[in-house]
Short mmCIF file of C-alpha atoms in Angstrom, two decimals:
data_model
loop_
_atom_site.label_atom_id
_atom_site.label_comp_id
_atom_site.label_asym_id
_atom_site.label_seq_id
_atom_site.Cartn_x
_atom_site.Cartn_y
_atom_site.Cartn_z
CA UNK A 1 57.83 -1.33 -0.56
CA UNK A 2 54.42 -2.91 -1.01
CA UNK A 3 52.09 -2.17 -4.12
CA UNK A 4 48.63 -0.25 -3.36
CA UNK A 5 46.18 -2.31 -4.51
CA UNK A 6 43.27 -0.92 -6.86
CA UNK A 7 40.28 -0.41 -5.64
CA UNK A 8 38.46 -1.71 -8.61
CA UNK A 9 34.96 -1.61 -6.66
CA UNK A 10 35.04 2.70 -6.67
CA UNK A 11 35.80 2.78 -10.75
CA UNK A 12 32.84 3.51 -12.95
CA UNK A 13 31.26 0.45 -14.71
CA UNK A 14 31.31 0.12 -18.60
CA UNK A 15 27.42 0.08 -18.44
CA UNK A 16 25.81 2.91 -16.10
CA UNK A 17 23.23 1.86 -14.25
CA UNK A 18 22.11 1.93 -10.61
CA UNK A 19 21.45 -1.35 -8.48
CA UNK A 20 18.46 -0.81 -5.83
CA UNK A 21 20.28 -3.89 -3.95
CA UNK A 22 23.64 -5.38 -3.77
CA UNK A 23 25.00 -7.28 -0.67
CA UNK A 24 25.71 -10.62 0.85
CA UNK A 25 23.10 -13.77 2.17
CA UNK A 26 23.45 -16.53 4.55
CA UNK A 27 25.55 -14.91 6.49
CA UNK A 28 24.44 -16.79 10.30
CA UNK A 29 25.33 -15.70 13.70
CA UNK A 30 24.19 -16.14 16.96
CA UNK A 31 21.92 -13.75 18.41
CA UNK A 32 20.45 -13.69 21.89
CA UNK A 33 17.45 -12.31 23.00
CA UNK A 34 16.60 -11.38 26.82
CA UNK A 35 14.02 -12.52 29.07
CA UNK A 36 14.06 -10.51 32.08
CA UNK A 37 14.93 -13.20 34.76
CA UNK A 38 14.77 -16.13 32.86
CA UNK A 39 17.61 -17.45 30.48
CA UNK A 40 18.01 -15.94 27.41
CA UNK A 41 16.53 -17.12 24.38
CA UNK A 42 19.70 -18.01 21.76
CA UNK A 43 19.16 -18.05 18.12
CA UNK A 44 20.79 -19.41 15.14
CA UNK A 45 20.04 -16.43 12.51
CA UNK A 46 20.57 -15.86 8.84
CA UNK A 47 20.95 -12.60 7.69
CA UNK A 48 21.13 -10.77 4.76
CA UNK A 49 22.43 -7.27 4.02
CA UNK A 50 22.09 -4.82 1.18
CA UNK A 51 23.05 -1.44 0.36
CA UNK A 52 22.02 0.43 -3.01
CA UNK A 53 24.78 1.17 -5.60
CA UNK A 54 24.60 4.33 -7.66
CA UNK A 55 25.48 4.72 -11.63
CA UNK A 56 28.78 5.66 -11.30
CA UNK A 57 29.99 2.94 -9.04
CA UNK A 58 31.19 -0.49 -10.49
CA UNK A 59 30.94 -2.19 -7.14
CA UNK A 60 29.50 -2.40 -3.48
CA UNK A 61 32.77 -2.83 -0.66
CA UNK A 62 31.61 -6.67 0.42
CA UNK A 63 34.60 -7.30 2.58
CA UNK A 64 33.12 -3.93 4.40
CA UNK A 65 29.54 -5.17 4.37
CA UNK A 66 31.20 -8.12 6.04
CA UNK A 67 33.16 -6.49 8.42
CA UNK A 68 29.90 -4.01 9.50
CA UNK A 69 27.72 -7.28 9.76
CA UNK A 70 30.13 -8.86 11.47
CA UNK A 71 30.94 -6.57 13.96
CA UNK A 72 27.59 -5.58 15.20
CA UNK A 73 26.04 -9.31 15.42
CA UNK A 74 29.07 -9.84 17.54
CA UNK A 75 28.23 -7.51 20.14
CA UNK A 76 24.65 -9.17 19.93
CA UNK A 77 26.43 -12.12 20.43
CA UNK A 78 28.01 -10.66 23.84
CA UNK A 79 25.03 -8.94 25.51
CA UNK A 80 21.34 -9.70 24.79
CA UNK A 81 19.15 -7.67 22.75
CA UNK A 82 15.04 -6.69 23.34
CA UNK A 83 14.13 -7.71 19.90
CA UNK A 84 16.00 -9.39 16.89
CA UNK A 85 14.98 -6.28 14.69
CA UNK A 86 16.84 -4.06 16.54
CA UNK A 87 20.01 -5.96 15.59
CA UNK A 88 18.82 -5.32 11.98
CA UNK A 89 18.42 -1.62 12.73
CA UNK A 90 21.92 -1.08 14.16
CA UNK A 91 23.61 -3.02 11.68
CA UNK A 92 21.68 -0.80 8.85
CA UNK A 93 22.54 2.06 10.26
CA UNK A 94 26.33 1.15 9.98
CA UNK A 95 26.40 0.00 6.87
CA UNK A 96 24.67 3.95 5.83
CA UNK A 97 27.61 5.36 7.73
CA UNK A 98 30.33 2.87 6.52
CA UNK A 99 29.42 3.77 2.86
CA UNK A 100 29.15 7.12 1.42
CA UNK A 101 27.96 6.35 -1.81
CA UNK A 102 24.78 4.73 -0.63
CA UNK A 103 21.57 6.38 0.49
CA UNK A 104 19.47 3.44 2.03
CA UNK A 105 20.90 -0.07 3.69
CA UNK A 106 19.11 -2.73 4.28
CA UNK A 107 19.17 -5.75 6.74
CA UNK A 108 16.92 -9.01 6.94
CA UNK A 109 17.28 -11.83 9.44
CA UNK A 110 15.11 -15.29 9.75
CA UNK A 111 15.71 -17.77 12.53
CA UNK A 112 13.76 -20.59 13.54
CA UNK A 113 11.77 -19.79 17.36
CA UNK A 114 10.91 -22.48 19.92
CA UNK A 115 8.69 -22.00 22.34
CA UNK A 116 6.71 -24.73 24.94
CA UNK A 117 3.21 -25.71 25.11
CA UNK A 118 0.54 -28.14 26.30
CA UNK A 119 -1.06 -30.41 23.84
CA UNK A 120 -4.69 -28.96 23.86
CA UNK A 121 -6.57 -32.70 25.16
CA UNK A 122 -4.03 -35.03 27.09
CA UNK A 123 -2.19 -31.92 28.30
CA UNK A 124 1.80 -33.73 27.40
CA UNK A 125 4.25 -31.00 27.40
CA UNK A 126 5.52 -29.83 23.88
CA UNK A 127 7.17 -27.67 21.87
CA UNK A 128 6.13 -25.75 18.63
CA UNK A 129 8.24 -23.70 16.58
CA UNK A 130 8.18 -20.90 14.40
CA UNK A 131 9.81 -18.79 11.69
CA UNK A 132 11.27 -15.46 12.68
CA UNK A 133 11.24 -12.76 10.13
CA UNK A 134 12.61 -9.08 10.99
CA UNK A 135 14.16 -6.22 8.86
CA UNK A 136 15.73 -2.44 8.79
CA UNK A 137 15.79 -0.20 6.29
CA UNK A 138 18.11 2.90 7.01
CA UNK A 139 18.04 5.75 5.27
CA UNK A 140 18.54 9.57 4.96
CA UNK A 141 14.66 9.77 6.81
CA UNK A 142 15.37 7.25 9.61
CA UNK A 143 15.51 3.80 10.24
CA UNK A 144 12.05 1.67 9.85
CA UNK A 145 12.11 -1.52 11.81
CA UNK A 146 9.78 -4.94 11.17
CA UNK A 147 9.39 -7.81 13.43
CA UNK A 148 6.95 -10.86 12.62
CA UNK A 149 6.36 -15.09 12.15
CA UNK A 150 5.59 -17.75 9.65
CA UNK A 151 3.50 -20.22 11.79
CA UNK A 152 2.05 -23.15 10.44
CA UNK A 153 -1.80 -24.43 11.07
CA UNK A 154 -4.84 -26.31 9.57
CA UNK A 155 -7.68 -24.90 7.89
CA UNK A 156 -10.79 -26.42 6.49
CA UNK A 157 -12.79 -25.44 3.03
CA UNK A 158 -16.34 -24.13 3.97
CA UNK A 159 -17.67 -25.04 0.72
CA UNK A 160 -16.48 -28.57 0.57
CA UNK A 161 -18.09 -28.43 4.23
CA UNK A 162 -21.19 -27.45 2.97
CA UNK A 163 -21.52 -30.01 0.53
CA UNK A 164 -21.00 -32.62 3.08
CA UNK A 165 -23.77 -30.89 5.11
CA UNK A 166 -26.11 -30.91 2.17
CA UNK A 167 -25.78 -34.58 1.51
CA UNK A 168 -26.30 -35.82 5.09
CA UNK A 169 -29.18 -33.39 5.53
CA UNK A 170 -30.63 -35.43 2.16
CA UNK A 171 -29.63 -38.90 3.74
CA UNK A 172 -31.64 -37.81 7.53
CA UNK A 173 -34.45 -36.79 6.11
CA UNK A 174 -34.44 -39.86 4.20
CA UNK A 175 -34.70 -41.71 7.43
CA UNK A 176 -37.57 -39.81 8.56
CA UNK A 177 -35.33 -37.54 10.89
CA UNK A 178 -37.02 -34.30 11.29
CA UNK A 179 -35.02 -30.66 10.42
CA UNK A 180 -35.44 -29.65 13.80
CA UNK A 181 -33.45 -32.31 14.88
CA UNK A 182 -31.04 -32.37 11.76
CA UNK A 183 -30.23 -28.73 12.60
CA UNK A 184 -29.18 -29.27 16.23
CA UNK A 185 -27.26 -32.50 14.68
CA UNK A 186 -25.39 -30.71 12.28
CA UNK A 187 -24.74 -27.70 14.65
CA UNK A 188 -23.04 -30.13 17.07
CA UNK A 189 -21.43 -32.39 14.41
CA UNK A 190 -19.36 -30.27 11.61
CA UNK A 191 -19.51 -32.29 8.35
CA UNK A 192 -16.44 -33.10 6.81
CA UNK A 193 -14.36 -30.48 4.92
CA UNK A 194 -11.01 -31.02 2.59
CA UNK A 195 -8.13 -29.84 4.83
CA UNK A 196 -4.98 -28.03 4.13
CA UNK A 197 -1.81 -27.39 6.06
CA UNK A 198 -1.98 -24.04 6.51
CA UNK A 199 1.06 -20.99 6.32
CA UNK A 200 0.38 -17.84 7.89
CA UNK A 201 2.71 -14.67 8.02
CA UNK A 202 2.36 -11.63 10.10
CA UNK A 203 4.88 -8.92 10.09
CA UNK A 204 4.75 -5.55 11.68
CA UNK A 205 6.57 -2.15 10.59
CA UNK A 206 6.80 0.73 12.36
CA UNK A 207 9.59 4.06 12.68
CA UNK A 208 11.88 3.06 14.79
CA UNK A 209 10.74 -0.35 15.98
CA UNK A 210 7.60 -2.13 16.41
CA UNK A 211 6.29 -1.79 20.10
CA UNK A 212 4.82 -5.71 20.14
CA UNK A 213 5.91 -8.73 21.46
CA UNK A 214 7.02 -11.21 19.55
CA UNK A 215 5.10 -13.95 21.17
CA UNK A 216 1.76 -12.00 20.73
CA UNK A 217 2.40 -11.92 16.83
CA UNK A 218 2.60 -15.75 16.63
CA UNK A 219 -0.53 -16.27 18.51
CA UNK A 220 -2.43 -14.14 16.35
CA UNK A 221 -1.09 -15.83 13.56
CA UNK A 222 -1.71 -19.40 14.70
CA UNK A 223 -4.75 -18.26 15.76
CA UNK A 224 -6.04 -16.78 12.70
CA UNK A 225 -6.17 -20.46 10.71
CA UNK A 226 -9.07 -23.20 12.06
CA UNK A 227 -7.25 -25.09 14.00
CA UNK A 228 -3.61 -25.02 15.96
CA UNK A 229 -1.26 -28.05 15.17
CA UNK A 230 1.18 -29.71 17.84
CA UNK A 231 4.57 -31.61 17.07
CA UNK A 232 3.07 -34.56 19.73
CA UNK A 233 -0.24 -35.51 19.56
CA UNK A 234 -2.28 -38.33 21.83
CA UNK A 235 -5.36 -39.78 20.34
CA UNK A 236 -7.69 -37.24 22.37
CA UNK A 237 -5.47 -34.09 21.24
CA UNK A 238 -6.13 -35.47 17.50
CA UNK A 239 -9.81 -35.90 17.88
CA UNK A 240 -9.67 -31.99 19.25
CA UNK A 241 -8.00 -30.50 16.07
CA UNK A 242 -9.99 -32.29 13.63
CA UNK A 243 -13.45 -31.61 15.66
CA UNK A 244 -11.94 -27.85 16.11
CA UNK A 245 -11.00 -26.99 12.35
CA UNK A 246 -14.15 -28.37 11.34
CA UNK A 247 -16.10 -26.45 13.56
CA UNK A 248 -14.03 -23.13 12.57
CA UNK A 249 -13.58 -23.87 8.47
CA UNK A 250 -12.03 -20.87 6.68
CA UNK A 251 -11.47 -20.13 3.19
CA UNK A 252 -7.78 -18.71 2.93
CA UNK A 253 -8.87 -15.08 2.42
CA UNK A 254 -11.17 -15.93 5.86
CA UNK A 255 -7.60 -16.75 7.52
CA UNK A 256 -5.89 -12.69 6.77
CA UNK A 257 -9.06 -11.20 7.71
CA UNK A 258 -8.70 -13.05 10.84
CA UNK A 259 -4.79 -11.94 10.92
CA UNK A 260 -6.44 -8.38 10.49
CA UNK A 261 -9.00 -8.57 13.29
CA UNK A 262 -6.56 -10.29 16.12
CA UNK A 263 -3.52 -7.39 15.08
CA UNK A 264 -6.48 -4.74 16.00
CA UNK A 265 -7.60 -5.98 18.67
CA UNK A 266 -4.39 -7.48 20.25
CA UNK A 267 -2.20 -4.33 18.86
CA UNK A 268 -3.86 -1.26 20.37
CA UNK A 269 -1.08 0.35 20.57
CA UNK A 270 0.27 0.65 17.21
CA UNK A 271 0.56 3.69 15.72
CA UNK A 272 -1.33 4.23 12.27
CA UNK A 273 1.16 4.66 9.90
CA UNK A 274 2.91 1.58 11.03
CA UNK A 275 2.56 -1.34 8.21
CA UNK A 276 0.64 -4.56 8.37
CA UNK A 277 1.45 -7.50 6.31
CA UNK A 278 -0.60 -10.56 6.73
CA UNK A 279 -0.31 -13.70 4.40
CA UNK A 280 -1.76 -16.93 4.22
CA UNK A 281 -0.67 -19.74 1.80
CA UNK A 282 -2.84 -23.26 2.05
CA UNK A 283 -1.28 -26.49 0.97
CA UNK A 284 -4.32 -27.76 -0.58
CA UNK A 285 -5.16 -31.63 -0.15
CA UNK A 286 -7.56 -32.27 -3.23
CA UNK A 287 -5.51 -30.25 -5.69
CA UNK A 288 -2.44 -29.96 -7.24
CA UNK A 289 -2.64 -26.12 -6.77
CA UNK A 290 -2.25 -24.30 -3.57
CA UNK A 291 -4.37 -21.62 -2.28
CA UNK A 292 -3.03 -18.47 -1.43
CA UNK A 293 -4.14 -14.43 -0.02
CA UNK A 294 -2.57 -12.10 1.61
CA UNK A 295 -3.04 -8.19 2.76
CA UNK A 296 -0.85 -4.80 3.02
CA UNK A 297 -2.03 -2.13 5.20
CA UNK A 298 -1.34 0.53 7.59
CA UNK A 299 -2.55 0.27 10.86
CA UNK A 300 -5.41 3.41 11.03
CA UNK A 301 -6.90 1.94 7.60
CA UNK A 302 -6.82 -1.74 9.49
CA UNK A 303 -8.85 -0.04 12.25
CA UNK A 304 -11.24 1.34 10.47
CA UNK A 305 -12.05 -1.26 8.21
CA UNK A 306 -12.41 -4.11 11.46
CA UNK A 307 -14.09 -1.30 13.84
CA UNK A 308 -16.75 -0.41 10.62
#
């Protein structure tokens, strides 16, 4: 006759305190999102699940964590989903039902997203990628779904800009030029500006799930910095970024107010209470610091404050 083992996870814990999160991470499966009529997008995803631990309980179950994770990414696996956070949102609402000690369950997911473009100039065929970010949280209330991206770009410092304008304003007039002209000169000719590689985030949380398109979020991301960037670039396609973020320089707290204006005008749709976040983190080139700003805000209070 075989011995019961002890289920030393359900006894109490010398020291009594809650955990807000306890789970497993890097846990990757493949998840595959439809397209209609065209092939399915497949993604290699990481994922991370939590559940909250009362007091009284020494342990979370992680074999069950792992067998709830593991069984609904596997039936993503077999039939394609609409959206990568609704995998999140089914497999948090298993793990609340597998455990009865826990009252919220949470589920995270990043994957890297490839989609093809045109270089901007020469035209070449290309691809750009992107960072997928989505999340659940179950609980007692319902089940909150967020979808968004971490896109990369370039952005240019106004102020270094304007220095750069100041000094060849000083040097034309110095040649006799007159400010007429120097003003239509320097309107058609940006002056040079320190540059930064640029990281923006957008995410998107609503009740239930997010009614956006993925694709959508990443442009308003990528367009939110000065300039777009492209894995293959010709000569012509550079000359067009550098002229472009130069013509469009941006402080970093310019690029989430951007974020802020293309998710209202892009995002009609969106209910107010659903949750903006919109981050942007510059890689700057002249210091050994970075640069970095970001926002949190529901929807009606983004409307207002762009429609004001």
């Amino acid at each position: 006759m075989s011995q019961q083992l002890p289920d030393v996870q359900a006894s109490s814990p010398e020291v009594t305190v809650g955990l807000n999160r306890v789970g497993v991470t890097g846990v990757e499966k493949l998840v595959k999102i439809g397209r209609g009529d065209q092939r399915p997008i497949v993604l290699m995803a990481e994922f991370e699940v939590y559940v909250d631990l009362p007091s009284w309980r020494k342990g979370a179950d992680m074999s069950r964590n792992m067998e709830v994770i593991d069984e609904t990414l596997e039936a993503a696996v077999s039939q394609e989903v609409e959206g990568v956070e609704d995998v999140c949102g089914e497999a948090a609402e298993r793990l609340l039902e597998k455990h009865d000690y826990t009252t919220q369950a949470e589920v995270r997911m990043e994957a890297e997203y490839v989609t093809r473009e045109e270089t901007p100039e020469s035209g070449r065929p290309t691809q750009s990628t992107a960072d997928i970010v989505a999340s659940a949280t179950a609980d007692e209330d319902g089940t909150r779904e967020e979808i968004g991206a971490r896109v990369t770009g370039m952005t240019v410092c106004p102020c270094s800009q304007g220095m750069s304008a100041a000094r060849a304003r000083d040097v034309l007039r110095g040649l006799d030029v007159e400010d007429e002209t120097i003003d239509a000169f320097l309107e058609e000719v940006p002056q040079p500006g320190h540059s930064q590689r640029g990281h923006a985030t957008l995410t998107i949380e609503a009740e239930g799930a997010p009614d956006v398109d993925l694709d959508d979020v990443i442009e308003v991301a990528r367009d939110a910095m000065s300039a777009r960037i492209y894995n293959l670039a010709k000569r012509p396609d550079e000359d067009h970024m550098t002229y472009q973020s130069h013509k469009n320089a941006k402080f970093v707290e310019d690029c989430v107010r951007s974020m802020a204006e293309g998710v209202v005008s892009r995002f009609d749709d969106l209910p107010d209470d659903a949750v903006v976040t919109m981050k942007q983190s510059n890689d700057e080139s002249i210091h050994q610091h970075n640069a970095h700003a970001e926002r949190v805000a529901e929807m009606g209070t983004l409307r207002r404050e762009v429609n004001d």
